[in-house]
mmCIF file of C-alpha atoms and ligand atoms in Angstrom:
data_model
loop_
_atom_site.group_PDB
_atom_site.id
_atom_site.type_symbol
_atom_site.label_atom_id
_atom_site.label_comp_id
_atom_site.label_asym_id
_atom_site.label_seq_id
_atom_site.Cartn_x
_atom_site.Cartn_y
_atom_site.Cartn_z
ATOM 1 C CA MET Z 1 0.057 0.056 -0.050
ATOM 2 C CA ILE Z 2 1.360 3.570 -0.927
ATOM 3 C CA PRO Z 3 1.525 5.739 2.051
ATOM 4 C CA VAL Z 4 -0.527 8.822 2.023
ATOM 5 C CA PHE Z 5 0.350 12.304 3.742
ATOM 6 C CA ASP Z 6 -2.939 14.450 3.168
ATOM 7 C CA GLY Z 7 -2.818 18.227 2.663
ATOM 8 C CA HIS Z 8 -6.268 19.011 4.272
ATOM 9 C CA ASN Z 9 -8.838 17.623 6.376
ATOM 10 C CA ASP Z 10 -11.558 19.062 8.858
ATOM 11 C CA THR Z 11 -11.589 16.169 11.247
ATOM 12 C CA LEU Z 12 -11.120 18.519 14.250
ATOM 13 C CA LEU Z 13 -14.831 19.953 13.548
ATOM 14 C CA MET Z 14 -16.171 16.456 13.823
ATOM 15 C CA HIS Z 15 -14.551 16.341 17.289
ATOM 16 C CA LEU Z 16 -15.788 19.891 18.490
ATOM 17 C CA ALA Z 17 -19.242 18.900 17.449
ATOM 18 C CA ASP Z 18 -19.106 15.719 19.557
ATOM 19 C CA PRO Z 19 -16.409 16.121 22.224
ATOM 20 C CA THR Z 20 -17.077 12.432 23.301
ATOM 21 C CA ARG Z 21 -16.039 11.173 20.050
ATOM 22 C CA ASP Z 22 -12.745 8.885 20.182
ATOM 23 C CA PHE Z 23 -10.375 9.659 17.562
ATOM 24 C CA PHE Z 24 -8.549 6.229 18.123
ATOM 25 C CA ALA Z 25 -11.755 4.195 17.675
ATOM 26 C CA ARG Z 26 -13.365 3.051 14.497
ATOM 27 C CA HIS Z 27 -16.423 5.112 13.421
ATOM 28 C CA GLU Z 28 -19.076 4.441 10.469
ATOM 29 C CA ASP Z 29 -19.690 8.408 10.157
ATOM 30 C CA GLY Z 30 -17.266 10.973 9.136
ATOM 31 C CA HIS Z 31 -14.449 10.439 6.874
ATOM 32 C CA ILE Z 32 -11.381 10.090 9.035
ATOM 33 C CA ASP Z 33 -10.673 8.186 12.318
ATOM 34 C CA TYR Z 34 -7.258 6.604 13.365
ATOM 35 C CA VAL Z 35 -8.514 3.101 12.768
ATOM 36 C CA ARG Z 36 -9.904 3.628 9.089
ATOM 37 C CA ALA Z 37 -6.534 5.813 8.505
ATOM 38 C CA ARG Z 38 -4.473 2.896 9.077
ATOM 39 C CA GLU Z 39 -6.731 0.802 6.888
ATOM 40 C CA GLY Z 40 -6.187 3.522 3.971
ATOM 41 C CA GLY Z 41 -2.499 4.013 4.316
ATOM 42 C CA LEU Z 42 -2.869 7.560 5.880
ATOM 43 C CA VAL Z 43 0.495 8.332 7.588
ATOM 44 C CA GLY Z 44 -0.411 12.055 8.519
ATOM 45 C CA GLY Z 45 -1.713 15.284 7.275
ATOM 46 C CA PHE Z 46 -2.803 18.879 7.556
ATOM 47 C CA PHE Z 47 -5.361 19.210 10.517
ATOM 48 C CA ALA Z 48 -7.472 22.608 9.672
ATOM 49 C CA VAL Z 49 -8.521 24.806 12.400
ATOM 50 C CA TRP Z 50 -11.466 26.396 10.866
ATOM 51 C CA THR Z 51 -14.124 28.588 12.443
ATOM 52 C CA PRO Z 52 -17.509 28.286 10.964
ATOM 53 C CA SER Z 53 -19.074 31.494 9.525
ATOM 54 C CA ALA Z 54 -21.431 33.983 11.248
ATOM 55 C CA PRO Z 55 -24.885 33.363 10.001
ATOM 56 C CA LEU Z 56 -25.825 35.307 6.788
ATOM 57 C CA PRO Z 57 -28.218 38.133 6.764
ATOM 58 C CA GLU Z 58 -32.012 36.737 6.584
ATOM 59 C CA LYS Z 59 -32.445 38.227 2.912
ATOM 60 C CA TYR Z 60 -29.628 35.623 1.700
ATOM 61 C CA LYS Z 61 -30.815 32.579 3.224
ATOM 62 C CA ASP Z 62 -32.990 31.300 0.399
ATOM 63 C CA ILE Z 63 -30.114 31.477 -2.055
ATOM 64 C CA SER Z 64 -27.185 30.428 -0.146
ATOM 65 C CA GLU Z 65 -27.893 26.604 -0.690
ATOM 66 C CA GLY Z 66 -28.307 27.122 -4.510
ATOM 67 C CA ARG Z 67 -25.876 26.119 -6.998
ATOM 68 C CA ASN Z 68 -25.018 28.445 -9.991
ATOM 69 C CA LEU Z 69 -26.661 31.385 -8.022
ATOM 70 C CA PRO Z 70 -24.593 34.320 -6.957
ATOM 71 C CA VAL Z 71 -23.797 33.275 -3.310
ATOM 72 C CA PRO Z 72 -22.932 36.201 -1.061
ATOM 73 C CA PRO Z 73 -19.659 35.814 0.863
ATOM 74 C CA ALA Z 74 -20.108 33.939 4.083
ATOM 75 C CA GLY Z 75 -20.581 36.058 7.251
ATOM 76 C CA ALA Z 76 -17.244 37.554 8.495
ATOM 77 C CA VAL Z 77 -16.040 35.929 11.804
ATOM 78 C CA ASP Z 78 -15.382 37.979 15.115
ATOM 79 C CA LEU Z 79 -11.857 37.684 16.509
ATOM 80 C CA ALA Z 80 -12.912 36.581 19.890
ATOM 81 C CA VAL Z 81 -15.304 33.932 18.486
ATOM 82 C CA ALA Z 82 -12.446 32.713 16.184
ATOM 83 C CA ARG Z 83 -10.026 32.679 18.981
ATOM 84 C CA ALA Z 84 -12.077 30.676 21.193
ATOM 85 C CA HIS Z 85 -12.652 28.137 18.598
ATOM 86 C CA ALA Z 86 -9.045 27.966 17.630
ATOM 87 C CA ASP Z 87 -7.995 27.460 21.154
ATOM 88 C CA LYS Z 88 -10.474 24.368 21.226
ATOM 89 C CA CYS Z 89 -9.012 22.952 18.094
ATOM 90 C CA VAL Z 90 -5.435 23.465 19.365
ATOM 91 C CA ALA Z 91 -6.288 21.629 22.568
ATOM 92 C CA GLN Z 92 -7.926 18.727 20.942
ATOM 93 C CA LEU Z 93 -4.825 18.343 18.645
ATOM 94 C CA LEU Z 94 -2.497 18.513 21.864
ATOM 95 C CA ALA Z 95 -4.809 15.781 23.563
ATOM 96 C CA TRP Z 96 -3.940 13.524 20.529
ATOM 97 C CA ASN Z 97 -0.479 14.427 20.700
ATOM 98 C CA ALA Z 98 -0.375 13.216 24.347
ATOM 99 C CA ASP Z 99 -2.211 9.917 23.518
ATOM 100 C CA GLU Z 100 -0.529 7.468 26.104
ATOM 101 C CA GLU Z 101 -0.031 4.950 23.446
ATOM 102 C CA GLY Z 102 1.799 7.436 21.285
ATOM 103 C CA ARG Z 103 -0.097 6.904 18.205
ATOM 104 C CA PHE Z 104 -0.310 10.551 17.155
ATOM 105 C CA ARG Z 105 2.371 13.314 16.943
ATOM 106 C CA LEU Z 106 1.932 16.831 16.278
ATOM 107 C CA VAL Z 107 4.972 17.526 14.005
ATOM 108 C CA ARG Z 108 6.775 21.083 13.734
ATOM 109 C CA SER Z 109 9.600 20.328 11.433
ATOM 110 C CA ALA Z 110 10.415 18.223 8.427
ATOM 111 C CA ALA Z 111 12.755 16.148 10.622
ATOM 112 C CA GLU Z 112 9.769 15.527 13.152
ATOM 113 C CA LEU Z 113 7.656 14.818 10.093
ATOM 114 C CA GLU Z 114 10.179 12.041 8.833
ATOM 115 C CA ARG Z 115 10.711 10.630 12.234
ATOM 116 C CA ALA Z 116 7.081 9.953 12.898
ATOM 117 C CA MET Z 117 6.582 8.511 9.557
ATOM 118 C CA ALA Z 118 9.576 6.224 10.176
ATOM 119 C CA ASP Z 119 8.314 5.288 13.633
ATOM 120 C CA GLY Z 120 4.822 4.461 12.169
ATOM 121 C CA VAL Z 121 3.153 7.269 14.163
ATOM 122 C CA MET Z 122 0.318 9.369 12.588
ATOM 123 C CA ALA Z 123 2.005 12.890 11.895
ATOM 124 C CA GLY Z 124 -0.240 15.995 12.267
ATOM 125 C CA ILE Z 125 0.295 19.386 11.199
ATOM 126 C CA MET Z 126 -1.467 22.269 12.751
ATOM 127 C CA HIS Z 127 -3.186 24.239 9.990
ATOM 128 C CA PHE Z 128 -5.243 27.427 10.279
ATOM 129 C CA GLU Z 129 -7.759 27.733 7.372
ATOM 130 C CA GLY Z 130 -8.441 31.412 7.729
ATOM 131 C CA ALA Z 131 -6.426 33.710 10.196
ATOM 132 C CA GLU Z 132 -9.578 35.192 11.866
ATOM 133 C CA ALA Z 133 -8.076 34.087 15.279
ATOM 134 C CA ILE Z 134 -5.076 36.435 14.512
ATOM 135 C CA GLY Z 135 -5.512 40.076 15.546
ATOM 136 C CA PRO Z 136 -4.221 43.170 13.716
ATOM 137 C CA ASP Z 137 -0.963 43.015 15.980
ATOM 138 C CA LEU Z 138 -0.221 39.435 14.705
ATOM 139 C CA LEU Z 139 0.973 38.538 18.205
ATOM 140 C CA ALA Z 140 -1.540 35.657 18.451
ATOM 141 C CA LEU Z 141 0.592 34.351 15.423
ATOM 142 C CA ASP Z 142 3.714 33.882 17.707
ATOM 143 C CA THR Z 143 1.491 32.261 20.424
ATOM 144 C CA TYR Z 144 0.049 29.703 18.109
ATOM 145 C CA TYR Z 145 3.308 29.035 16.467
ATOM 146 C CA ALA Z 146 4.670 28.144 19.951
ATOM 147 C CA ALA Z 147 1.804 25.752 20.200
ATOM 148 C CA GLY Z 148 2.846 24.142 16.826
ATOM 149 C CA LEU Z 149 1.104 26.295 14.067
ATOM 150 C CA ARG Z 150 3.043 25.558 10.995
ATOM 151 C CA SER Z 151 0.699 26.236 8.013
ATOM 152 C CA LEU Z 152 -1.862 28.875 7.466
ATOM 153 C CA GLY Z 153 -4.380 30.124 4.765
ATOM 154 C CA PRO Z 154 -4.822 33.873 5.186
ATOM 155 C CA VAL Z 155 -8.473 33.549 4.175
ATOM 156 C CA TRP Z 156 -11.261 30.743 3.885
ATOM 157 C CA SER Z 157 -14.091 31.571 1.361
ATOM 158 C CA ARG Z 158 -14.943 34.671 3.083
ATOM 159 C CA PRO Z 159 -13.487 38.271 3.671
ATOM 160 C CA ASN Z 160 -11.504 38.982 6.590
ATOM 161 C CA LEU Z 161 -8.994 41.532 7.993
ATOM 162 C CA PHE Z 162 -6.123 39.973 5.575
ATOM 163 C CA GLY Z 163 -7.857 39.377 2.344
ATOM 164 C CA PHE Z 164 -10.619 38.028 0.358
ATOM 165 C CA GLY Z 165 -11.658 34.391 -0.325
ATOM 166 C CA VAL Z 166 -13.472 33.043 -3.377
ATOM 167 C CA PRO Z 167 -17.277 32.441 -2.901
ATOM 168 C CA PHE Z 168 -18.945 29.258 -3.972
ATOM 169 C CA LEU Z 169 -19.708 30.238 -7.481
ATOM 170 C CA PHE Z 170 -19.875 27.933 -10.489
ATOM 171 C CA PRO Z 171 -18.599 28.280 -13.052
ATOM 172 C CA SER Z 172 -16.314 31.217 -12.178
ATOM 173 C CA SER Z 173 -13.061 32.650 -12.591
ATOM 174 C CA PRO Z 174 -11.131 32.847 -9.203
ATOM 175 C CA ASP Z 175 -10.708 36.761 -9.964
ATOM 176 C CA VAL Z 176 -13.807 37.722 -8.129
ATOM 177 C CA ALA Z 177 -12.716 40.142 -5.420
ATOM 178 C CA PRO Z 178 -9.750 42.237 -4.094
ATOM 179 C CA GLY Z 179 -6.579 40.640 -2.855
ATOM 180 C CA LEU Z 180 -4.492 40.981 0.412
ATOM 181 C CA THR Z 181 -5.188 44.133 2.531
ATOM 182 C CA PRO Z 182 -2.085 45.778 4.190
ATOM 183 C CA HIS Z 183 -2.571 43.619 7.209
ATOM 184 C CA GLY Z 184 -2.640 40.560 4.946
ATOM 185 C CA ARG Z 185 0.587 41.699 3.482
ATOM 186 C CA ALA Z 186 2.186 42.009 6.949
ATOM 187 C CA LEU Z 187 0.860 38.665 7.962
ATOM 188 C CA VAL Z 188 2.608 36.970 4.967
ATOM 189 C CA ARG Z 189 5.833 38.760 5.770
ATOM 190 C CA ARG Z 190 5.795 37.550 9.486
ATOM 191 C CA CYS Z 191 4.682 34.058 8.352
ATOM 192 C CA ASN Z 192 7.874 33.986 6.009
ATOM 193 C CA GLU Z 193 9.897 35.006 9.070
ATOM 194 C CA LEU Z 194 8.556 32.324 11.169
ATOM 195 C CA GLY Z 195 8.563 29.572 8.918
ATOM 196 C CA ILE Z 196 4.875 29.079 8.635
ATOM 197 C CA MET Z 197 3.686 27.629 5.347
ATOM 198 C CA LEU Z 198 1.326 29.838 3.369
ATOM 199 C CA ASP Z 199 -1.784 27.996 1.882
ATOM 200 C CA LEU Z 200 -3.518 29.720 -1.193
ATOM 201 C CA SER Z 201 -6.363 27.346 -1.570
ATOM 202 C CA HIS Z 202 -9.265 29.769 -0.872
ATOM 203 C CA ILE Z 203 -7.641 33.173 -1.730
ATOM 204 C CA THR Z 204 -8.892 35.223 -4.695
ATOM 205 C CA GLU Z 205 -6.699 35.223 -7.860
ATOM 206 C CA ARG Z 206 -5.506 38.749 -6.803
ATOM 207 C CA GLY Z 207 -4.737 37.541 -3.477
ATOM 208 C CA PHE Z 208 -2.730 34.564 -5.063
ATOM 209 C CA TRP Z 209 -0.716 37.237 -7.057
ATOM 210 C CA ASP Z 210 -0.127 39.280 -4.135
ATOM 211 C CA VAL Z 211 1.483 36.389 -2.083
ATOM 212 C CA ALA Z 212 3.239 35.265 -5.208
ATOM 213 C CA GLU Z 213 4.972 38.586 -5.449
ATOM 214 C CA LEU Z 214 5.780 39.072 -1.624
ATOM 215 C CA SER Z 215 6.419 35.643 -0.275
ATOM 216 C CA GLU Z 216 9.726 34.115 -0.600
ATOM 217 C CA ARG Z 217 8.649 30.622 0.001
ATOM 218 C CA PRO Z 218 7.198 28.103 -2.621
ATOM 219 C CA LEU Z 219 3.480 28.775 -3.550
ATOM 220 C CA VAL Z 220 1.270 26.055 -1.991
ATOM 221 C CA ALA Z 221 -2.473 25.272 -2.536
ATOM 222 C CA THR Z 222 -3.289 22.275 -0.117
ATOM 223 C CA HIS Z 223 -6.771 21.333 -1.579
ATOM 224 C CA SER Z 224 -7.259 22.766 -4.880
ATOM 225 C CA ASN Z 225 -7.954 21.360 -8.476
ATOM 226 C CA ALA Z 226 -7.335 22.451 -12.251
ATOM 227 C CA HIS Z 227 -9.715 25.105 -13.125
ATOM 228 C CA ALA Z 228 -9.252 23.745 -16.973
ATOM 229 C CA VAL Z 229 -10.952 20.608 -15.994
ATOM 230 C CA CYS Z 230 -13.647 21.936 -13.558
ATOM 231 C CA PRO Z 231 -14.154 25.871 -13.583
ATOM 232 C CA SER Z 232 -14.684 26.309 -9.939
ATOM 233 C CA PRO Z 233 -13.071 29.425 -8.521
ATOM 234 C CA ARG Z 234 -11.767 27.206 -5.699
ATOM 235 C CA ASN Z 235 -9.444 25.688 -8.464
ATOM 236 C CA LEU Z 236 -6.329 27.130 -10.084
ATOM 237 C CA THR Z 237 -6.058 28.509 -13.597
ATOM 238 C CA ASP Z 238 -3.050 27.407 -15.723
ATOM 239 C CA GLU Z 239 -1.397 30.717 -15.139
ATOM 240 C CA GLN Z 240 -1.588 30.055 -11.540
ATOM 241 C CA LEU Z 241 -0.179 26.395 -11.864
ATOM 242 C CA ALA Z 242 2.769 27.945 -13.832
ATOM 243 C CA ALA Z 243 3.498 30.226 -11.031
ATOM 244 C CA VAL Z 244 3.282 27.322 -8.472
ATOM 245 C CA LYS Z 245 5.580 25.334 -10.660
ATOM 246 C CA ALA Z 246 8.068 28.466 -10.838
ATOM 247 C CA SER Z 247 8.110 28.613 -7.344
ATOM 248 C CA ASP Z 248 8.721 24.864 -6.843
ATOM 249 C CA GLY Z 249 5.443 24.588 -4.725
ATOM 250 C CA VAL Z 250 2.792 22.054 -4.419
ATOM 251 C CA VAL Z 251 -1.021 21.424 -5.259
ATOM 252 C CA GLY Z 252 -2.884 18.809 -3.252
ATOM 253 C CA LEU Z 253 -5.876 17.293 -5.094
ATOM 254 C CA ASN Z 254 -9.311 17.950 -3.537
ATOM 255 C CA TYR Z 255 -11.705 15.106 -3.671
ATOM 256 C CA ASN Z 256 -14.844 17.415 -3.293
ATOM 257 C CA THR Z 257 -17.256 16.249 -5.977
ATOM 258 C CA SER Z 258 -18.256 19.838 -6.979
ATOM 259 C CA PHE Z 259 -14.486 20.855 -7.268
ATOM 260 C CA LEU Z 260 -13.788 17.818 -9.462
ATOM 261 C CA ASP Z 261 -16.976 17.412 -11.816
ATOM 262 C CA PRO Z 262 -16.400 19.482 -15.122
ATOM 263 C CA GLU Z 263 -20.093 20.667 -14.545
ATOM 264 C CA GLY Z 264 -19.733 21.330 -10.853
ATOM 265 C CA LYS Z 265 -22.096 18.620 -9.731
ATOM 266 C CA ARG Z 266 -22.222 17.261 -6.446
ATOM 267 C CA GLU Z 267 -23.309 13.766 -7.203
ATOM 268 C CA THR Z 268 -21.265 11.145 -5.430
ATOM 269 C CA ASP Z 269 -21.399 8.429 -8.179
ATOM 270 C CA MET Z 270 -18.723 9.892 -9.943
ATOM 271 C CA PRO Z 271 -16.151 7.722 -11.658
ATOM 272 C CA LEU Z 272 -12.465 7.877 -10.253
ATOM 273 C CA GLU Z 273 -11.465 8.616 -13.838
ATOM 274 C CA VAL Z 274 -12.493 12.208 -13.105
ATOM 275 C CA MET Z 275 -9.859 12.549 -10.272
ATOM 276 C CA VAL Z 276 -7.254 10.834 -12.627
ATOM 277 C CA ARG Z 277 -8.008 13.671 -15.279
ATOM 278 C CA HIS Z 278 -7.482 16.344 -12.620
ATOM 279 C CA VAL Z 279 -4.221 14.550 -11.631
ATOM 280 C CA ASP Z 280 -3.057 14.227 -15.350
ATOM 281 C CA HIS Z 281 -3.539 18.017 -16.047
ATOM 282 C CA LEU Z 282 -1.825 18.946 -12.671
ATOM 283 C CA VAL Z 283 1.245 16.696 -13.462
ATOM 284 C CA ASP Z 284 1.492 18.189 -17.097
ATOM 285 C CA LYS Z 285 1.269 21.885 -15.995
ATOM 286 C CA LEU Z 286 3.372 21.218 -12.548
ATOM 287 C CA GLY Z 287 5.510 18.300 -13.126
ATOM 288 C CA ILE Z 288 5.295 14.959 -11.293
ATOM 289 C CA ASP Z 289 7.235 16.492 -8.074
ATOM 290 C CA ARG Z 290 4.634 19.191 -7.381
ATOM 291 C CA VAL Z 291 1.402 17.253 -7.398
ATOM 292 C CA ALA Z 292 0.039 15.806 -3.953
ATOM 293 C CA LEU Z 293 -3.108 15.086 -2.309
ATOM 294 C CA GLY Z 294 -5.623 17.345 -0.090
ATOM 295 C CA SER Z 295 -8.652 15.285 0.401
ATOM 296 C CA ASP Z 296 -10.857 17.721 2.261
ATOM 297 C CA PHE Z 297 -12.181 14.873 4.212
ATOM 298 C CA ASP Z 298 -14.692 15.511 6.961
ATOM 299 C CA GLY Z 299 -15.164 18.998 5.176
ATOM 300 C CA ALA Z 300 -16.798 18.023 1.725
ATOM 301 C CA THR Z 301 -18.760 15.612 -0.191
ATOM 302 C CA MET Z 302 -16.747 12.623 -1.437
ATOM 303 C CA PRO Z 303 -17.162 10.563 -4.622
ATOM 304 C CA ASP Z 304 -18.270 7.020 -3.542
ATOM 305 C CA GLY Z 305 -15.032 5.518 -4.780
ATOM 306 C CA VAL Z 306 -13.118 7.492 -1.892
ATOM 307 C CA LYS Z 307 -16.099 7.844 0.560
ATOM 308 C CA ASP Z 308 -13.628 7.772 3.443
ATOM 309 C CA VAL Z 309 -9.873 7.397 4.401
ATOM 310 C CA ALA Z 310 -10.031 3.665 4.278
ATOM 311 C CA HIS Z 311 -10.913 3.833 0.561
ATOM 312 C CA VAL Z 312 -7.962 5.931 -0.704
ATOM 313 C CA PRO Z 313 -6.182 2.869 -2.119
ATOM 314 C CA ASN Z 314 -9.027 2.900 -4.768
ATOM 315 C CA LEU Z 315 -7.507 6.285 -5.896
ATOM 316 C CA MET Z 316 -4.162 5.118 -6.042
ATOM 317 C CA ASN Z 317 -5.203 1.990 -8.028
ATOM 318 C CA ALA Z 318 -6.893 4.313 -10.496
ATOM 319 C CA LEU Z 319 -3.690 6.115 -11.002
ATOM 320 C CA ALA Z 320 -1.727 3.145 -11.211
ATOM 321 C CA LYS Z 321 -4.181 1.903 -13.975
ATOM 322 C CA ALA Z 322 -3.810 5.321 -15.826
ATOM 323 C CA GLY Z 323 0.058 4.535 -16.055
ATOM 324 C CA TYR Z 324 1.527 6.194 -12.827
ATOM 325 C CA ASP Z 325 4.383 4.136 -11.719
ATOM 326 C CA ASP Z 326 5.340 3.121 -8.079
ATOM 327 C CA GLU Z 327 7.717 6.086 -7.762
ATOM 328 C CA SER Z 328 5.144 8.810 -9.340
ATOM 329 C CA LEU Z 329 2.618 7.310 -6.708
ATOM 330 C CA ARG Z 330 4.732 7.776 -3.778
ATOM 331 C CA LYS Z 331 5.534 11.310 -4.855
ATOM 332 C CA ILE Z 332 1.907 12.031 -5.137
ATOM 333 C CA GLY Z 333 1.109 10.075 -2.063
ATOM 334 C CA TYR Z 334 3.506 11.799 0.522
ATOM 335 C CA LEU Z 335 6.976 12.546 -0.997
ATOM 336 C CA ASN Z 336 6.045 15.768 -2.578
ATOM 337 C CA TRP Z 337 4.565 16.974 0.594
ATOM 338 C CA VAL Z 338 7.810 16.217 2.574
ATOM 339 C CA ARG Z 339 9.795 18.053 -0.223
ATOM 340 C CA VAL Z 340 7.892 21.370 -0.092
ATOM 341 C CA LEU Z 341 7.742 21.450 3.703
ATOM 342 C CA LYS Z 342 11.433 20.945 3.915
ATOM 343 C CA LEU Z 343 11.905 23.875 1.358
ATOM 344 C CA THR Z 344 9.399 25.951 3.340
ATOM 345 C CA TRP Z 345 10.356 25.110 6.899
ATOM 346 C CA GLY Z 346 13.943 24.380 6.475
ATOM 347 C CA GLU Z 347 15.618 20.834 6.740
HETATM 348 ZN ZN1 ZN X 1 -11.089 24.516 2.591
#
């Protein structure tokens, strides 16, 4: 079985919704738990700290569920709300890290990541999906860094102090709103100084180019696909992919049906060949060393073929059938994440 290191999951949210849920036990619902992760070859991944949006104003309620309708941006999140939520997520990660059987390790360096994988211990990276828990003075960034934060997307799909995210429109260009604010530029610089990886998966195209111009590290989209195959604004255009390649970054394949399907459909009976088409396009534009996986497990609608983490070998088999050899599958599975994290964090 090819080991998989995954670029994005929302599993922490499952545990906040039900604090009695045991990560190390097998569950029938949700997409990731420790037991099914072992069955599917998952050796670790980015665990997202994401705060749910404030409710939309009443007048938008009717259309916010509709596909192909102009969905207004999700409600912005208050700093105190986001910080309280982030603290709970961080505490959950630290609790798993303290597992008395040593089955999970929060990793803060490339060396720690490689050691965890060599030891057969699940490796978790603390990732903030949207920087709402960080105030304008950026002091909390240092606090969370000390707690283990090593990856951050300045925005989720909503506006915040730092910039603008893409709303869930289809079809749409990702060039739908402004880019980084002055606070966002300061955040990017400070992340570079601390060695926190910047994730561009939810940012507008203008925000992407702002980070490309400012950041001294590889450009990374942890969970996004090819816009040329599925024109969702959550996916990257060929121009953006060229910039990721030039910076020696990485793009992680997102399994969410509506970011895969060429018509943006949410149906789960999608053949795995659609995922292969995205990988083919990403490999064509980025090269085999810059394509990875970023499932979005526990945060999105999965195709039946990869309905949970235990089924990820189905995707690997589909890629093998399409001609990817063992070395290529290992690169996509985990080696490319290790490579870009070494470049970003240092050896
Ligand atoms: Zn996301």
